[in-house]
mmCIF file of C-alpha atoms in Angstrom:
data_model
loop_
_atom_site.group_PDB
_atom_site.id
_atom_site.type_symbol
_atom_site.label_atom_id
_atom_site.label_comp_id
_atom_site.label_asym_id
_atom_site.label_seq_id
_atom_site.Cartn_x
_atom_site.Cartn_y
_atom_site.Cartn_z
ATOM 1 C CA UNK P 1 142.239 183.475 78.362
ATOM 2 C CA UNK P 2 140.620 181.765 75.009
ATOM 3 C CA UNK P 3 144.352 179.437 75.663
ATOM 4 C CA UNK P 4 143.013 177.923 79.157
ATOM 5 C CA UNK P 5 139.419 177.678 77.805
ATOM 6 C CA UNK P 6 141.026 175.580 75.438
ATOM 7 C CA UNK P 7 142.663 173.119 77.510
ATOM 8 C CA UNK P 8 140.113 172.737 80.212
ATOM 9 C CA UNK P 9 139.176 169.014 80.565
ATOM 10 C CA UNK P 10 135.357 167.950 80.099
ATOM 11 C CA UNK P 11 134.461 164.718 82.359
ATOM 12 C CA UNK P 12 132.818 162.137 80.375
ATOM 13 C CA UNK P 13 129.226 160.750 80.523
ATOM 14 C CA UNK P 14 129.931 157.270 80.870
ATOM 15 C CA UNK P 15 125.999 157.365 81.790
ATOM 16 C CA UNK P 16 124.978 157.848 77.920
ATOM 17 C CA UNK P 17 126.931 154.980 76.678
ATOM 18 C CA UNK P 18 126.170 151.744 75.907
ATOM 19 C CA UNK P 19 129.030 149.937 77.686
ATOM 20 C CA UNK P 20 129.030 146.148 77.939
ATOM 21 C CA UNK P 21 131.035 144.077 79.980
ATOM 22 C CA UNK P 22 131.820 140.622 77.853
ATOM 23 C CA UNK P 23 132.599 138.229 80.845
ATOM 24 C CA UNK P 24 129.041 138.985 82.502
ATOM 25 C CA UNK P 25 125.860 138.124 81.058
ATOM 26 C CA UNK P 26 122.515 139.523 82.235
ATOM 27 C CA UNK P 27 119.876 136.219 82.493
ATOM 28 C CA UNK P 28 117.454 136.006 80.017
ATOM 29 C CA UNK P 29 113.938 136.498 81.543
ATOM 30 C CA UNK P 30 111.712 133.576 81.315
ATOM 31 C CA UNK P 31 113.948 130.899 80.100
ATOM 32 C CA UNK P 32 114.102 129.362 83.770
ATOM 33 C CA UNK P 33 110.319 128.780 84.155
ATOM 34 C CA UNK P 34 109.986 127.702 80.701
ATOM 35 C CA UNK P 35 112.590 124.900 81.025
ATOM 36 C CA UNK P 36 110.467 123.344 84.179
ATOM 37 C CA UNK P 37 107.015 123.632 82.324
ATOM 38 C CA UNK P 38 108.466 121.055 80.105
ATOM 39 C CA UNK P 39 110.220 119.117 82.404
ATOM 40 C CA UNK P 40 106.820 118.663 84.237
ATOM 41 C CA UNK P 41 104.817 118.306 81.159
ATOM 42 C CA UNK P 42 107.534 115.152 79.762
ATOM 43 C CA UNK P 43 107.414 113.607 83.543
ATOM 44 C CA UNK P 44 104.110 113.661 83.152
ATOM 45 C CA UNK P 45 104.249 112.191 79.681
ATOM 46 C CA UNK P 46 106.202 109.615 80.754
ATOM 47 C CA UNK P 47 104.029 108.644 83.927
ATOM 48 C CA UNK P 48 100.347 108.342 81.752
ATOM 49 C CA UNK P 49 102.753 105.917 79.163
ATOM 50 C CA UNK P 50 103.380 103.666 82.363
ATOM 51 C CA UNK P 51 100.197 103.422 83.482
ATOM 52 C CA UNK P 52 98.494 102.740 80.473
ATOM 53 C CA UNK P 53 101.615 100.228 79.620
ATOM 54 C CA UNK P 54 101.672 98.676 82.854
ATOM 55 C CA UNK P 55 97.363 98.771 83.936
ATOM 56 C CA UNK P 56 95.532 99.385 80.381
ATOM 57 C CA UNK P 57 97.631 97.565 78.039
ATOM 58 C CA UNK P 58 96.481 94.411 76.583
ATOM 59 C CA UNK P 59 99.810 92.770 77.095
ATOM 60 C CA UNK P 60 98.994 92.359 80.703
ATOM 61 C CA UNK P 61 95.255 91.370 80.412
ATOM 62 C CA UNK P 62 95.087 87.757 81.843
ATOM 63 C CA UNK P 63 94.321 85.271 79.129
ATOM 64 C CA UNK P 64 95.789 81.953 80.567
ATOM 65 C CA UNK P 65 94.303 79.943 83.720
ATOM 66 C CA UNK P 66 96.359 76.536 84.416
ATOM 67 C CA UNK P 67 94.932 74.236 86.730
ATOM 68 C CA UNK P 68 97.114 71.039 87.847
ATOM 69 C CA UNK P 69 96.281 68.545 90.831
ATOM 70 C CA UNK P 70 92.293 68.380 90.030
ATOM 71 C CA UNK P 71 90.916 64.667 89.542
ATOM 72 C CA UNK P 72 87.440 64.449 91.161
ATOM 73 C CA UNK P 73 85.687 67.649 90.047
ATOM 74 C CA UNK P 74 85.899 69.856 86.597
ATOM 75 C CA UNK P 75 88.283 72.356 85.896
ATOM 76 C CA UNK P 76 86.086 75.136 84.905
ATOM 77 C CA UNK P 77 84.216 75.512 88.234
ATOM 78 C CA UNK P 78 87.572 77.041 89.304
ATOM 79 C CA UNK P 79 88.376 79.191 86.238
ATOM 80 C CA UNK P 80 84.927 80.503 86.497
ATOM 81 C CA UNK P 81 85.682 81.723 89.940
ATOM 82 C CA UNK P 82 88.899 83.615 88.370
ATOM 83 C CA UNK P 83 86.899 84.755 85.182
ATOM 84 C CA UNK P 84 84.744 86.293 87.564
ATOM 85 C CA UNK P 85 86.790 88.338 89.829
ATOM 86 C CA UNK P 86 88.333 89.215 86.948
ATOM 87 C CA UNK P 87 85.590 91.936 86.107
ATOM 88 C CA UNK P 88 86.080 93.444 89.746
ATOM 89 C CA UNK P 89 87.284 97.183 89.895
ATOM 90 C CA UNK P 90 90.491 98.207 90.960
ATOM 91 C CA UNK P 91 92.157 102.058 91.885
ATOM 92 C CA UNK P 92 88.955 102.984 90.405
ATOM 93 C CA UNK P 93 89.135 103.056 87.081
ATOM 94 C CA UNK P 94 91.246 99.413 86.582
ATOM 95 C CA UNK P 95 90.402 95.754 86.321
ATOM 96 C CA UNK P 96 91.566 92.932 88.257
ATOM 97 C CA UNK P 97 91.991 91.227 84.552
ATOM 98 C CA UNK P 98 94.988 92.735 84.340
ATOM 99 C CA UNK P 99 97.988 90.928 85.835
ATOM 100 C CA UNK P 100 99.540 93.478 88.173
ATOM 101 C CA UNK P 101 95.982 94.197 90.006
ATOM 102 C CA UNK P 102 95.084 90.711 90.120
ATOM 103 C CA UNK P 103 94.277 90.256 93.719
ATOM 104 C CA UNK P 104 95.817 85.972 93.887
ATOM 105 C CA UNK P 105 94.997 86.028 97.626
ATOM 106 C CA UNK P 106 91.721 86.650 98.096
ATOM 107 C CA UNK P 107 91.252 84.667 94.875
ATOM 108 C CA UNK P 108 92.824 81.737 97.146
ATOM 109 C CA UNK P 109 90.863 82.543 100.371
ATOM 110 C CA UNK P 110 87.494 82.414 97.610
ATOM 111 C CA UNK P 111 87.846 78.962 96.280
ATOM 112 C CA UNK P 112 89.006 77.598 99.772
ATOM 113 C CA UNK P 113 85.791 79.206 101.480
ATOM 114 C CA UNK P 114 84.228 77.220 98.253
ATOM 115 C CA UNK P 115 85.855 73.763 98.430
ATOM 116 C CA UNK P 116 87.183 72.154 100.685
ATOM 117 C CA UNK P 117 90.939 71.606 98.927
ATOM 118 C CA UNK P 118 94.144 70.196 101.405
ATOM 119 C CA UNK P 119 95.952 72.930 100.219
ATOM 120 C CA UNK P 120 95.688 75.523 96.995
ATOM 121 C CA UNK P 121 99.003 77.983 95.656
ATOM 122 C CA UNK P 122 98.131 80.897 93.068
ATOM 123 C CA UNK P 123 100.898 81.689 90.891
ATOM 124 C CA UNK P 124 101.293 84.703 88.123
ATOM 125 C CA UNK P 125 103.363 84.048 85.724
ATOM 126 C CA UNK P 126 104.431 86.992 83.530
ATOM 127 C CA UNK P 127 102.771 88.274 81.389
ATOM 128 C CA UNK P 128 99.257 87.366 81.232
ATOM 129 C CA UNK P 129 98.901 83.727 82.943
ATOM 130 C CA UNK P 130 97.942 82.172 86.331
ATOM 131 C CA UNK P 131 98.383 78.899 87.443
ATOM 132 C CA UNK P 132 96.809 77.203 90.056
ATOM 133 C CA UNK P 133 98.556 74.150 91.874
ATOM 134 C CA UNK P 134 95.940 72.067 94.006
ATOM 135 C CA UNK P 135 96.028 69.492 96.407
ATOM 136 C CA UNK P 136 92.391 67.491 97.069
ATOM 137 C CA UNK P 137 91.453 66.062 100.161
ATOM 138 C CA UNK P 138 91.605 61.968 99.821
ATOM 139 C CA UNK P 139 88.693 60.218 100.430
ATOM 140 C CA UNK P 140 88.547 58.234 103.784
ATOM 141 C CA UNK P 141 85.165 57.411 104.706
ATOM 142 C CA UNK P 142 81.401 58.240 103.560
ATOM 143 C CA UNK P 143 79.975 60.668 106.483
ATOM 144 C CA UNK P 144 75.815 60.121 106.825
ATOM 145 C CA UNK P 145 73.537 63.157 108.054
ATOM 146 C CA UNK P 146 70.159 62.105 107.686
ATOM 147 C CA UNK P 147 69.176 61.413 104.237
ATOM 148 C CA UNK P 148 72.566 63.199 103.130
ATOM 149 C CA UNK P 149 75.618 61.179 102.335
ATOM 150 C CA UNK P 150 79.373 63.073 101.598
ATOM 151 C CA UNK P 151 82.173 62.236 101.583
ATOM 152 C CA UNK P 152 85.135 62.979 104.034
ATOM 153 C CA UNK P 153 88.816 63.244 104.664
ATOM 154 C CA UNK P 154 90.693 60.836 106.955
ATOM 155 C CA UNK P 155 91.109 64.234 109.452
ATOM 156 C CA UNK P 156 87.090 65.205 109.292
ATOM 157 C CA UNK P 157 86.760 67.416 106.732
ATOM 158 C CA UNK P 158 83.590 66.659 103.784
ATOM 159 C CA UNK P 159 82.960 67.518 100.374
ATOM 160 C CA UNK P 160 79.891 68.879 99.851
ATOM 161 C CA UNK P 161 80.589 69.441 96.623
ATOM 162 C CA UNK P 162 81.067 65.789 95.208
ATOM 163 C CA UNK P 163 78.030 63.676 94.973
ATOM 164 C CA UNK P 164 78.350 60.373 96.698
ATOM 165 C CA UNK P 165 77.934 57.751 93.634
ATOM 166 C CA UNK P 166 76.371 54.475 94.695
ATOM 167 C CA UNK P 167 79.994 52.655 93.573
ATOM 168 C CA UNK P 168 81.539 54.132 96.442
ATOM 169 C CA UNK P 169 79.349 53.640 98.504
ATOM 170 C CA UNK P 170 80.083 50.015 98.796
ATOM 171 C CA UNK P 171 84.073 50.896 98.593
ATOM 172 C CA UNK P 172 84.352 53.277 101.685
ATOM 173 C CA UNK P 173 82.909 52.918 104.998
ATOM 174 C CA UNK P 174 79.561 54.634 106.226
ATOM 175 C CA UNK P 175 79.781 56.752 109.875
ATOM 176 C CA UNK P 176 76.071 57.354 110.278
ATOM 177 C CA UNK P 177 75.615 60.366 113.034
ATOM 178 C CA UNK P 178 72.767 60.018 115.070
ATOM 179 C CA UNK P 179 73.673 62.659 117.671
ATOM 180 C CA UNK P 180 72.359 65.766 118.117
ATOM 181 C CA UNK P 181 75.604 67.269 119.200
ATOM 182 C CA UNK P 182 78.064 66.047 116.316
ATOM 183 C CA UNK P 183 77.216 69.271 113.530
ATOM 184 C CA UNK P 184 79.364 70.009 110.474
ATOM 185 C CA UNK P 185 80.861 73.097 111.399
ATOM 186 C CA UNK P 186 83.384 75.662 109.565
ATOM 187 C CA UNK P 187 85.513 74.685 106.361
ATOM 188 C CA UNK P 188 82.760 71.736 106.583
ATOM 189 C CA UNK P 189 84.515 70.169 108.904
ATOM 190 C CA UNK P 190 82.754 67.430 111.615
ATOM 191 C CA UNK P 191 82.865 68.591 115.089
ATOM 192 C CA UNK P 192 84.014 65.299 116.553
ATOM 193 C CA UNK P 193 87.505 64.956 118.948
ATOM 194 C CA UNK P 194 90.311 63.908 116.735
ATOM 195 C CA UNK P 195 90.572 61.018 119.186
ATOM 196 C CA UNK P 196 87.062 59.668 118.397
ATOM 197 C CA UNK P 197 87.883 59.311 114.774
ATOM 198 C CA UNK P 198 90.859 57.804 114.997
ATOM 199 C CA UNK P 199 89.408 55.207 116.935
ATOM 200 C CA UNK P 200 86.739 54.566 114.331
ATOM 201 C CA UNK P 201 89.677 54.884 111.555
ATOM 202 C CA UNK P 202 91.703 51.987 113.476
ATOM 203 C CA UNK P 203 88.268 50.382 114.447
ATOM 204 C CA UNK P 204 87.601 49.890 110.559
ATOM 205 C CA UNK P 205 91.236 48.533 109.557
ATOM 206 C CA UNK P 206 91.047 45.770 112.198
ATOM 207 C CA UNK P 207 87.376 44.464 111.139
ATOM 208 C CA UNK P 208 88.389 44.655 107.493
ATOM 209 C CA UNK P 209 90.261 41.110 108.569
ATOM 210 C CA UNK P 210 87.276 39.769 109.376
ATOM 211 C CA UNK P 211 85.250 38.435 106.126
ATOM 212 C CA UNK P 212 82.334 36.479 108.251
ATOM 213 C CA UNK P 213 81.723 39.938 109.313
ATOM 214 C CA UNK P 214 81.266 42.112 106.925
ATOM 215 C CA UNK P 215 80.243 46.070 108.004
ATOM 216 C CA UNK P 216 77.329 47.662 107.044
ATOM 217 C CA UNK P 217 78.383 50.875 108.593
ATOM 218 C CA UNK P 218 79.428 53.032 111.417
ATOM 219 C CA UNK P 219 77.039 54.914 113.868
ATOM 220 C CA UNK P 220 77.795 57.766 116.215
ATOM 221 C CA UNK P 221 74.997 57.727 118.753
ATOM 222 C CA UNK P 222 73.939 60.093 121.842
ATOM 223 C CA UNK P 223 76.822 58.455 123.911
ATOM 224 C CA UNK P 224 79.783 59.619 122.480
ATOM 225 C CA UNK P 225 82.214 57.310 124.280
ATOM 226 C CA UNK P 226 80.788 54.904 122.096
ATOM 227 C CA UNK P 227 80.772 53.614 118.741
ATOM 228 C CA UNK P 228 77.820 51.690 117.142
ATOM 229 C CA UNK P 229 78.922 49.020 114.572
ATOM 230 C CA UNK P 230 75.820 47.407 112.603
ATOM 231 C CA UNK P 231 77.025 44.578 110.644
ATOM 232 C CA UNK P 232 75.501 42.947 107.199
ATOM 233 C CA UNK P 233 72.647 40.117 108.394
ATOM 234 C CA UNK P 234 74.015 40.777 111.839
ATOM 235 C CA UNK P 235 73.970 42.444 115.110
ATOM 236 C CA UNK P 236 74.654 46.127 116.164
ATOM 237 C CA UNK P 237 77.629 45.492 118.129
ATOM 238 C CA UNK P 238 78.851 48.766 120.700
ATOM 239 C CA UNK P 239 82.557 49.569 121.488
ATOM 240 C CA UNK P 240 84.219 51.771 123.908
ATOM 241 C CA UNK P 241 86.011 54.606 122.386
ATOM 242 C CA UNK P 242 88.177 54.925 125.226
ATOM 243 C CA UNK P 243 89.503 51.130 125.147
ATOM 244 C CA UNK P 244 91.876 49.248 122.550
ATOM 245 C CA UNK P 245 90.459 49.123 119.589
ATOM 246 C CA UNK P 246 92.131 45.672 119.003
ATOM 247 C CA UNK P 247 91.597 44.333 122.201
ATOM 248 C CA UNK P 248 87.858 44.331 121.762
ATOM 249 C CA UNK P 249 88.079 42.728 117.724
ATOM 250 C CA UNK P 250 89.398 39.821 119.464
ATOM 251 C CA UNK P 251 86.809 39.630 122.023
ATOM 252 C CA UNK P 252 84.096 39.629 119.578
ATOM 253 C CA UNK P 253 85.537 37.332 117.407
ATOM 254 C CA UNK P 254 86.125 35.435 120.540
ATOM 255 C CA UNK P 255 82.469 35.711 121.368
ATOM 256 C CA UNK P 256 81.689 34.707 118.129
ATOM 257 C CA UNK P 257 83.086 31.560 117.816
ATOM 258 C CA UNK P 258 82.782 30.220 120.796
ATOM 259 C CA UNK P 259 79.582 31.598 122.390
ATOM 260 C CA UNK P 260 77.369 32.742 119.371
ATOM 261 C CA UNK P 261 78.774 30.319 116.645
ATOM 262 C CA UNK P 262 75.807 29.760 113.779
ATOM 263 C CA UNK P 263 73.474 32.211 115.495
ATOM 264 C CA UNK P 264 75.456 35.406 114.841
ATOM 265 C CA UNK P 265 73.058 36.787 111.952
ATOM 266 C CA UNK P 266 70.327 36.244 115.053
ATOM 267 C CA UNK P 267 71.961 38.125 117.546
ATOM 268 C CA UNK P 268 70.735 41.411 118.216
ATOM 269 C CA UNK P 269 73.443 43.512 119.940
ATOM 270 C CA UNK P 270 76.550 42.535 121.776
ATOM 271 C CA UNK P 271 78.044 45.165 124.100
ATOM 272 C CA UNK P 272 81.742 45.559 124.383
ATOM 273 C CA UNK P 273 82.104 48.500 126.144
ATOM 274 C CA UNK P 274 83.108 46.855 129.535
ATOM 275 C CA UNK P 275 85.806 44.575 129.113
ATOM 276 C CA UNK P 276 85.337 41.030 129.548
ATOM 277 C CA UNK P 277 81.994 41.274 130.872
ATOM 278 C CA UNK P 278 80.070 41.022 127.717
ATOM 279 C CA UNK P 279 76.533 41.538 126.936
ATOM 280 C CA UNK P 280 74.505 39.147 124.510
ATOM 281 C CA UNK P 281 70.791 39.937 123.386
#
């Protein structure tokens, strides 16, 4: 009896022991999250250091304006305008000052609506300069309105913002508009046909071989088939827009010579405007 007690097996609690397997690992609570609350707070890190690199740092702040192509007018009207927009916000809290923000097309569309250039290109060049690469409008003729004299482009444009100084006056022609219906519209541009002004433009080269008849100036009146030349000591002498310009040079110098001769500084108008019937007052 006490022999079999002996011998009789006791199962084992593998419950109470502490048994750990080495080729599994329980995962460590917490160390997941933590490792993305710094991966976050580093992106993060790294973003603010670009913005304030690339939109608050002084290595970007524009300090340079080149201007090339200006002869007629001073520089610094046109670095004013970019000084100026240079205080304008941007995203908020940012300045156009700084090169990345700096807005080069409405800059561009400003000092266009301003003067009245052929053609203007805004440039950045890295890091902190802008250059500005403009074309002026070449000056074709003196355009009278009123008591106000500009001047203007062979294609109609004016530029208001060039006083007319009495030395060119005498060196460029005069187109005086007397007609209610010629204005100076957009981009200061005069609303006559393209045609018309051409003919005036061609009118002008052809009496500039004339010397006995020197031009006082041009005049656009109510009848705008029509062009009004008053000559120095002379008459006012009217052409047809709508014939040869050259054809009707020859006429009056035709006229002149043969019919008017001595008396042309006592001749009040001549009309021209109907081929060879000519009109003599």
């Amino acid at each position: 009896m006490n022999k079999w007690r002996s011998h009789k097996k006791i199962k084992k609690d593998y419950q109470c022991k502490n048994l750990k397997n080495p080729f599994f690992r329980k995962k460590e609570k917490g160390r997941s999250s933590n490792f993305w609350k710094w991966m976050v707070l580093l992106a993060l890190i790294i973003v603010a250091a670009l913005v304030w690199f690339f939109l608050i740092s002084p290595v970007w702040r524009l300090k340079n304006i080149n201007i090339q192509g200006l002869t007629r007018m001073d520089a610094s009207e046109i670095k004013n305008i970019i000084i100026a927009r240079e205080a304008n916000s941007r995203l908020l809290f940012f300045k156009e000052s700084n090169f990345f923000l700096f807005k080069d097309d409405a800059a561009k569309a400003e000092i266009l609506d301003k003067y009245n250039f052929s053609d203007l290109q805004i440039n950045k060049k890295i890091p902190n300069t802008i250059e500005l690469k403009i074309n002026e409008r070449p000056y074709s003729f003196i355009f009278q309105q009123g008591s106000d004299f500009f001047y203007s482009s062979s294609d109609g444009y004016i530029m208001k913002e060039i006083a007319v100084t009495p030395e060119d006056m005498t060196k460029y022609f005069i187109l005086e508009n007397k007609s209610d219906s010629i204005t100076i519209g957009e981009k200061n541009k005069i609303s006559l046909k393209e045609e018309y002004l051409n003919f005036v433009l061609d009118l002008n080269n052809r009496l500039m071989g004339y010397t006995d008849m020197p031009v006082e100036k041009f005049i656009i009146d109510q009848e705008l088939n029509s062009i009004i030349v008053k000559f120095k000591n002379g008459p006012s002498v009217y052409f047809s827009v709508k014939s040869d310009a050259g054809e009707q040079v020859e006429y009056l110098a035709l006229v002149k010579k043969e019919k008017i001769k001595d008396n042309f500084n006592k001749t009040n108008y001549i009309d021209l405007r109907y081929g060879s019937r000519i009109f003599i007052n």
